[in-house]
Short mmCIF file of C-alpha atoms in Angstrom, two decimals:
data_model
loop_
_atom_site.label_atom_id
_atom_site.label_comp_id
_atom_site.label_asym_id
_atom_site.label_seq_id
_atom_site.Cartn_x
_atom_site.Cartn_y
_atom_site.Cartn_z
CA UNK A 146 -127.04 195.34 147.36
CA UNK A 147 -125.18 193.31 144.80
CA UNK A 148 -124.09 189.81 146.20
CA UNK A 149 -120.25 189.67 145.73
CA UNK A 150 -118.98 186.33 143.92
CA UNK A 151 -116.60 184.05 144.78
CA UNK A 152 -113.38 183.47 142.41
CA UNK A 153 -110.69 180.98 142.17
CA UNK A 154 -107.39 182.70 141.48
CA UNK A 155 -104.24 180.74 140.29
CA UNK A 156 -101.22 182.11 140.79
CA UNK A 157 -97.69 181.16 139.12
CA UNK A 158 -95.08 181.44 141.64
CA UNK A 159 -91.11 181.02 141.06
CA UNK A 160 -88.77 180.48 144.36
CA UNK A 161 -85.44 179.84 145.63
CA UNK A 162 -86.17 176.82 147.44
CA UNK A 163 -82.24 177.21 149.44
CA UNK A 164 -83.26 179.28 152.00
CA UNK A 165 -86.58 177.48 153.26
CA UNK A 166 -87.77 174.93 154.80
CA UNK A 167 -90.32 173.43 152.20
CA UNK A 168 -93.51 174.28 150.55
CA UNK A 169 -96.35 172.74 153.13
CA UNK A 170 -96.91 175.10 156.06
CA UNK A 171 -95.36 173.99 159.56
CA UNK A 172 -96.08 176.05 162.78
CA UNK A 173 -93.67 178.41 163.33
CA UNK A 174 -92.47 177.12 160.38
CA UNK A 175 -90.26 179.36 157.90
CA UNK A 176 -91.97 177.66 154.98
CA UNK A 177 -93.20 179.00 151.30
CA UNK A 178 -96.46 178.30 152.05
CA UNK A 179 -96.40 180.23 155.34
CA UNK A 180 -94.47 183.24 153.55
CA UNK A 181 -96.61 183.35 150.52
CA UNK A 182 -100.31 183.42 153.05
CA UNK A 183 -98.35 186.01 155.26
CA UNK A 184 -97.91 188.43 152.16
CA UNK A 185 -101.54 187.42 151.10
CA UNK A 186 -102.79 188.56 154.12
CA UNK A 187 -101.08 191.60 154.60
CA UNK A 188 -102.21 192.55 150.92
CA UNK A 189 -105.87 191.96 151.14
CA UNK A 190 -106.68 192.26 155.13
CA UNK A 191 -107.98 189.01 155.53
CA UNK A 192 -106.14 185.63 155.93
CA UNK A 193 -106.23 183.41 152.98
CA UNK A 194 -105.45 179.87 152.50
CA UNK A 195 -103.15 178.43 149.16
CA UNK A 196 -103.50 175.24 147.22
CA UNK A 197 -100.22 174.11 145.61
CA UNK A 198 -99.87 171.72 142.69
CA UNK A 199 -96.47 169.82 143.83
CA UNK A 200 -95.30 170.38 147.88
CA UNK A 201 -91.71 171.02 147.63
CA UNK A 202 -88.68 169.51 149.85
CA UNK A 203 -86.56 171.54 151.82
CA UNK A 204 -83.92 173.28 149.44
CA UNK A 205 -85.96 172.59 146.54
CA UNK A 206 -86.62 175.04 144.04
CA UNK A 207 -89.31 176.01 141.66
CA UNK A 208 -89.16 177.75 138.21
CA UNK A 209 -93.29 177.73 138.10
CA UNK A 210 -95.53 176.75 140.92
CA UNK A 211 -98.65 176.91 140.80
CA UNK A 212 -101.11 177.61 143.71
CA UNK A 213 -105.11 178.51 143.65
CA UNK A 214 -107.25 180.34 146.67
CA UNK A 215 -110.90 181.80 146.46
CA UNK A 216 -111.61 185.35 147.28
CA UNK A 217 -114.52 187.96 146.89
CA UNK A 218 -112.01 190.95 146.39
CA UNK A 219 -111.42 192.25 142.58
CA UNK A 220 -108.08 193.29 141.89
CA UNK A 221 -106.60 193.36 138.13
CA UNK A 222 -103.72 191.29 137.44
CA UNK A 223 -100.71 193.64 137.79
CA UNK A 224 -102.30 194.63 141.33
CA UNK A 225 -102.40 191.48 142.64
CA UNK A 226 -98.73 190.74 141.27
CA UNK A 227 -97.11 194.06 142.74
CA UNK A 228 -98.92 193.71 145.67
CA UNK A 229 -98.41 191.05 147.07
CA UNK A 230 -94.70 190.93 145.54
CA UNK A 231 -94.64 194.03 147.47
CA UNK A 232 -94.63 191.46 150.40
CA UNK A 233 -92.44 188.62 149.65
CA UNK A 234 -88.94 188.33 150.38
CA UNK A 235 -86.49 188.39 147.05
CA UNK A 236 -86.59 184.30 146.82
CA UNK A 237 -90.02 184.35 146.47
CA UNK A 238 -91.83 186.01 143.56
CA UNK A 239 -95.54 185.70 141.77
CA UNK A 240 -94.71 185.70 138.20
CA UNK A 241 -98.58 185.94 136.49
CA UNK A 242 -101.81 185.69 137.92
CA UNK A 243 -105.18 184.40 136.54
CA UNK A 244 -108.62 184.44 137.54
CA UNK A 245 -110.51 181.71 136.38
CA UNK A 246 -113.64 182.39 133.88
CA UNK A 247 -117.42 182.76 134.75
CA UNK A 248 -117.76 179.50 132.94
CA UNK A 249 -116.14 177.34 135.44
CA UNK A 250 -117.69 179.20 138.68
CA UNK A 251 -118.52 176.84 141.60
CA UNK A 252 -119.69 176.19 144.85
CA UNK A 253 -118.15 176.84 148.08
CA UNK A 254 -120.40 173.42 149.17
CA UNK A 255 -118.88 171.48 146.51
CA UNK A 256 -115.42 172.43 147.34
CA UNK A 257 -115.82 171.93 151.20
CA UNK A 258 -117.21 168.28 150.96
CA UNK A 259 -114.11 168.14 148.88
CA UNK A 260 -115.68 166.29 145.80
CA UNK A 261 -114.00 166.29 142.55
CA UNK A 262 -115.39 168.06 139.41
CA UNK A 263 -113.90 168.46 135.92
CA UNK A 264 -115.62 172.06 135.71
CA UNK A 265 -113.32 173.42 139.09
CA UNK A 266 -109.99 174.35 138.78
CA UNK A 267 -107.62 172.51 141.35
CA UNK A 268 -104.36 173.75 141.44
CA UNK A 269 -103.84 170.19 142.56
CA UNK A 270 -106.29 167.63 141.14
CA UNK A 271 -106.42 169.32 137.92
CA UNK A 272 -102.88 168.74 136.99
CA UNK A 273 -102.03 166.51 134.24
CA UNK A 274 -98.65 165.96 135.36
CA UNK A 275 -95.65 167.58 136.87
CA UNK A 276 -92.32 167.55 135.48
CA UNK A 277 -88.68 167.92 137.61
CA UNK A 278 -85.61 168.59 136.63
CA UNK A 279 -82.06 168.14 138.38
CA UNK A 280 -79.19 169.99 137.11
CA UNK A 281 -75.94 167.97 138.68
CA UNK A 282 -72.39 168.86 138.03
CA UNK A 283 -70.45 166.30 137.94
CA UNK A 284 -66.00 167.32 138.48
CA UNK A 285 -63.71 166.40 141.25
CA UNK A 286 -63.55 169.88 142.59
CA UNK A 287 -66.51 171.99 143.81
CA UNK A 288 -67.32 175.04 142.65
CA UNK A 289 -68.52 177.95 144.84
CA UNK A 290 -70.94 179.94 142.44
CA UNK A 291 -73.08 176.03 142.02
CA UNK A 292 -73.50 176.30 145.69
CA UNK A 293 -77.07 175.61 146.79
CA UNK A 294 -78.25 175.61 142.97
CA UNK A 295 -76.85 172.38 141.68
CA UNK A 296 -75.99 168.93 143.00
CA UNK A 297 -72.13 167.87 142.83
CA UNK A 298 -70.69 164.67 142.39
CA UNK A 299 -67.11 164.30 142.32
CA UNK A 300 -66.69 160.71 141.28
CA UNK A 301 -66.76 159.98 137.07
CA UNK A 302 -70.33 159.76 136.24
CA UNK A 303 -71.33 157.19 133.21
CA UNK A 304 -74.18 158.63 131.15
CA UNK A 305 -75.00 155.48 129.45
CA UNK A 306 -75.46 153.37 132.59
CA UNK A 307 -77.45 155.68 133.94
CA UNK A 308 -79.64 155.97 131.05
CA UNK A 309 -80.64 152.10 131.13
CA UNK A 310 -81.39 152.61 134.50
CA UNK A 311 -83.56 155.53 134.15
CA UNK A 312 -85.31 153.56 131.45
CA UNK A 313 -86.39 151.13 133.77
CA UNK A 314 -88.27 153.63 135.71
CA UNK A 315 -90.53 153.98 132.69
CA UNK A 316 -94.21 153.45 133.18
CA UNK A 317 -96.77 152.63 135.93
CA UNK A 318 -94.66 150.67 139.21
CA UNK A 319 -94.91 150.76 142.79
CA UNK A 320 -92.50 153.42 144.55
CA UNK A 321 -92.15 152.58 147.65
CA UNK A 322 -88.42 151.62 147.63
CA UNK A 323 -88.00 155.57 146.76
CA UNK A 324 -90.33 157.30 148.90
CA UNK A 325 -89.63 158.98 152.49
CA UNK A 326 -90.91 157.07 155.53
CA UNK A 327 -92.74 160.51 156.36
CA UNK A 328 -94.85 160.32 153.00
CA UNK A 329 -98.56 160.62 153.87
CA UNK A 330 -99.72 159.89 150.45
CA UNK A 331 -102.29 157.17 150.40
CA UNK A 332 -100.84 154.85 147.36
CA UNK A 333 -97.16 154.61 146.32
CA UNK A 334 -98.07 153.75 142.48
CA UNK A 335 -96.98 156.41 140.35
CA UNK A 336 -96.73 156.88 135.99
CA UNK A 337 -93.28 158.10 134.88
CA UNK A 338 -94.39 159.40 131.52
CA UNK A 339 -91.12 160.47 130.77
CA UNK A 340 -87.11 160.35 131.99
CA UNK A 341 -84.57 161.39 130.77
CA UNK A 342 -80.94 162.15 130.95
CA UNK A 343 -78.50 164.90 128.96
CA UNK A 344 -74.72 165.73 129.25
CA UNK A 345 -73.35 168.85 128.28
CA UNK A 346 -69.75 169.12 129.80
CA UNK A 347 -69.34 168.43 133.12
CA UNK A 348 -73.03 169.28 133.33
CA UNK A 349 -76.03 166.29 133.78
CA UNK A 350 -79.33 166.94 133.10
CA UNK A 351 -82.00 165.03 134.31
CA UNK A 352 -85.48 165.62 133.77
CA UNK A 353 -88.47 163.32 134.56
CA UNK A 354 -92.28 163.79 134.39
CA UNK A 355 -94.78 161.77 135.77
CA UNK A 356 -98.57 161.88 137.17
CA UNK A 357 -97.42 162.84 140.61
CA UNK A 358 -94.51 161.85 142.71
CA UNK A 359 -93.94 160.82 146.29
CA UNK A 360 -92.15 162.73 149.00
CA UNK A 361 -88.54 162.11 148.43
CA UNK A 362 -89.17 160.01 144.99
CA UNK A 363 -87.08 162.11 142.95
CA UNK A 364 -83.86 162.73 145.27
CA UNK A 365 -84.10 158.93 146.12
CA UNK A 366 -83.83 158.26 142.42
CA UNK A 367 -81.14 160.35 141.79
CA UNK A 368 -79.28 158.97 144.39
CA UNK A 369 -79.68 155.57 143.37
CA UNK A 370 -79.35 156.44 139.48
CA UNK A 371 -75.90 157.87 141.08
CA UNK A 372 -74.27 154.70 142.24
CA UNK A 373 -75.41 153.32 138.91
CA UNK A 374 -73.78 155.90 137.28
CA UNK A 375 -70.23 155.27 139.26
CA UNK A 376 -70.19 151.27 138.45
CA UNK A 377 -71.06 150.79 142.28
CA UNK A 378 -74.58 148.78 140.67
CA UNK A 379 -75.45 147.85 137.97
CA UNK A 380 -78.78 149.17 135.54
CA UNK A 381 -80.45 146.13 136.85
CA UNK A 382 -80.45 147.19 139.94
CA UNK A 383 -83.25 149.43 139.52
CA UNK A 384 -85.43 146.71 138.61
CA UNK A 385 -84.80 144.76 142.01
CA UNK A 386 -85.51 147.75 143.76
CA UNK A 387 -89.00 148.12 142.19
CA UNK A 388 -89.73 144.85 142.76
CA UNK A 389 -88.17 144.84 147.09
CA UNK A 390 -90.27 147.70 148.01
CA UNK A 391 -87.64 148.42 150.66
CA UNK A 392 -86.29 151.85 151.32
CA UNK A 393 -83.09 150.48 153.01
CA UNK A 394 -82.03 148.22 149.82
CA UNK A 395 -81.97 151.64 147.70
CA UNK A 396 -79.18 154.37 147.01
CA UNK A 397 -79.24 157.47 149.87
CA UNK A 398 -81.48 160.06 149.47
CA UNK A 399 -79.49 162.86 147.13
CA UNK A 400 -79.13 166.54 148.22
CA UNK A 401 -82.01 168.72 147.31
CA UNK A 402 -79.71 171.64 146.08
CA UNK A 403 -80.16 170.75 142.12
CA UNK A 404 -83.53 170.03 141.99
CA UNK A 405 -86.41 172.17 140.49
CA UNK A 406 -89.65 171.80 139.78
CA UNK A 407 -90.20 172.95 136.19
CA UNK A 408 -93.48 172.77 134.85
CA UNK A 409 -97.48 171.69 135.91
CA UNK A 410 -99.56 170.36 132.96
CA UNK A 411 -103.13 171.50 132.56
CA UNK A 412 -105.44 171.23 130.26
CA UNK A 413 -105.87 174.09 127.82
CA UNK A 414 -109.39 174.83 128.62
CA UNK A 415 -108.28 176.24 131.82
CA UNK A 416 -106.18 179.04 129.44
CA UNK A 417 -103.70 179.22 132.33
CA UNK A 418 -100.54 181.86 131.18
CA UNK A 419 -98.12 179.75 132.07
CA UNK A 420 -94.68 181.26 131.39
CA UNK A 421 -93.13 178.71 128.69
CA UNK A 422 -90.23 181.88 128.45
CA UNK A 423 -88.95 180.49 131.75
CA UNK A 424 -88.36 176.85 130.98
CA UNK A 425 -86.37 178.17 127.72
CA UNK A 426 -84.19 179.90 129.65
CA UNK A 427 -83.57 177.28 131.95
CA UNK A 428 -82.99 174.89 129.26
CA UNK A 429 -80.53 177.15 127.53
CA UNK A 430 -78.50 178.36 130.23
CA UNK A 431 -78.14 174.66 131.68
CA UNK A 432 -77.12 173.22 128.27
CA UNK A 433 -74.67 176.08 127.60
CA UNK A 434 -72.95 176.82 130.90
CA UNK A 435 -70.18 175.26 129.94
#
C-alpha cells in the first residue's frame, strides 16, 4: 500500500472583517478562523487546523490573507476553492490555493517541536512583512454607503502634519505606547519599513508596512496620527510617545471600520499566486472615488 504524504496547503483568503468578531478562534466564538475550519471540515470530513499570517481585529478586513494547514487528501486547485467556498458565508471567500512543492516537504516532528526552518513554509514565520492600509474619509457629514468600510472623521484633517508625524514612526522603535493591554506578543519592537499618507478628495489614504505589528498598533496610530492631524498635538508628539511607553499618554484607539490588511510578503521561492489584481483595484477605486 502506498504511504500517503503529507502537504502544506496555503490558501489566499479575502473577508469582510464587519460582521465578525476577529481572525483568532474564540469558543463559541463567531470568528474567521472558526468559520473558515468549520467549512474545512465539512469539505474534507476531518477537522483541520489554519495558520494565519496577520490575526485580524474585530471589524477588520482583509483583501489577501493568507493561511497554511497540512493534509494527506489530494484535491486540484479549483476543488478545493469551490468546495470549501461552497461552505463559507458571502464575507468570507478563498480566492487561490497552492500546494507547496516536493522540494520543500517536511516533517510532522519538525513542525510539532515547533522549530524554525527556511525550507517550511509558515504562513506566519515565513512572511517578510505585512502591509495595512486605512482608507478614512474625512467631511463633516457621514455618509451611509462608507458605513462599516471606511473610518470618518468629521473635523478638517491636515495632510502635512500628519505626514511628519507618520515619518517619525519610521524604522526599528519600541511600540508599546500603541499596543492593546491584551497583546500576548512576547516583544513590542517592531520595523516600519514603510508609511505613508495620500489625499484624494475628501479621501485619506494611509498605508504602512512593517515586519509585524502588535495587536491594536495600527488603529492606535491612526488615532493618534488623528489628533495630529486636527492641530490638537503637534508632529512631535509622536516622538514623546515612543519614547513614554505609556498607552494612556497616546491618542484613543481608532475604529476598525477602514482598516484592511492588504498584502503578506514572501519570498519568491515559495511561487505563492498571490493576487496582485486585487491590490490594483483597491488602489484605483480608493484614489478615484471621488
Amino acid at each position: 500500500m502506498t504511504k500517503k504524504t503529507n502537504k502544506r496547503i496555503v490558501l489566499g483568503i479575502q473577508y469582510d472583517g464587519s460582521l465578525w468578531q476577529g481572525w483568532q478562534t474564540q469558543y463559541h466564538g463567531k470568528t474567521i478562523q472558526n468559520i473558515v475550519e468549520d467549512a474545512l471540515k465539512k469539505f474534507l470530513l476531518t477537522p483541520i487546523k489554519i495558520t494565519c499570517a496577520s490575526r485580524t481585529d474585530s471589524g477588520v478586513h482583509a483583501l489577501e490573507q493568507i493561511v497554511h494547514f497540512d493534509t494527506v487528501l489530494k484535491r486540484s486547485n479549483i476543488s478545493w476553492i469551490r468546495g470549501i467556498n461552497n461552505f463559507l458565508p458571502y464575507s468570507i471567500a478563498i480566492i487561490w490555493v497552492y500546494e507547496i512543492s516536493n522540494s520543500f516537504l517536511f516533517s510532522l516532528d519538525v513542525l510539532k517541536n515547533n522549530k524554525k526552518t527556511k525550507n517550511i513554509f509558515h504562513a506566519r514565520f515565513s512572511a517578510i512583512s505585512r502591509k495595512y492600509c486605512y482608507l478614512l474619509y474625512n467631511y463633516p457629514i457621514r455618509l451611509p454607503l462608507f458605513y462599516k468600510k471606511f473610518g470618518w472623521v468629521h473635523s478638517p484633517l491636515n495632510l502635512q502634519r500628519m505626514r511628519i508625524a507618520a515619518n517619525y514612526l519610521i524604522g526599528t522603535h519600541n511600540f508599546t505606547t500603541f499596543r492593546s493591554s491584551a497583546c500576548q506578543a512576547k516583544s513590542p519592537i517592531c520595523n516600519i519599513y514603510k508609511f505613508n499618507i495620500e489625499k484624494h478628495g475628501n479621501f485619506f489614504i494611509l498605508n504602512i508596512c512593517a515586519n509585524s505589528f502588535l495587536q491594536h498598533m495600527v488603529r492606535n496610530i491612526i488615532g493618534s496620527l488623528i489628533m495630529v492631524g486636527n492641530l490638537k498635538k503637534e508632529p512631535e508628539w509622536i516622538l514623546e510617545l515612543l519614547k513614554n511607553n505609556n498607552r494612556n499618554k497616546a491618542g484613543p484607539t481608532f475604529m476598525a471600520d477602514g482598516l484592511y490588511l492588504v498584502k503578506i510578503k514572501y519570498s519568491s521561492k515559495w511561487k505563492l499566486p498571490q493576487q496582485s489584481i486585487f491590490k490594483k483595484w483597491f488602489k484605483n477605486i480608493s484614489k478615484n472615488f471621488f
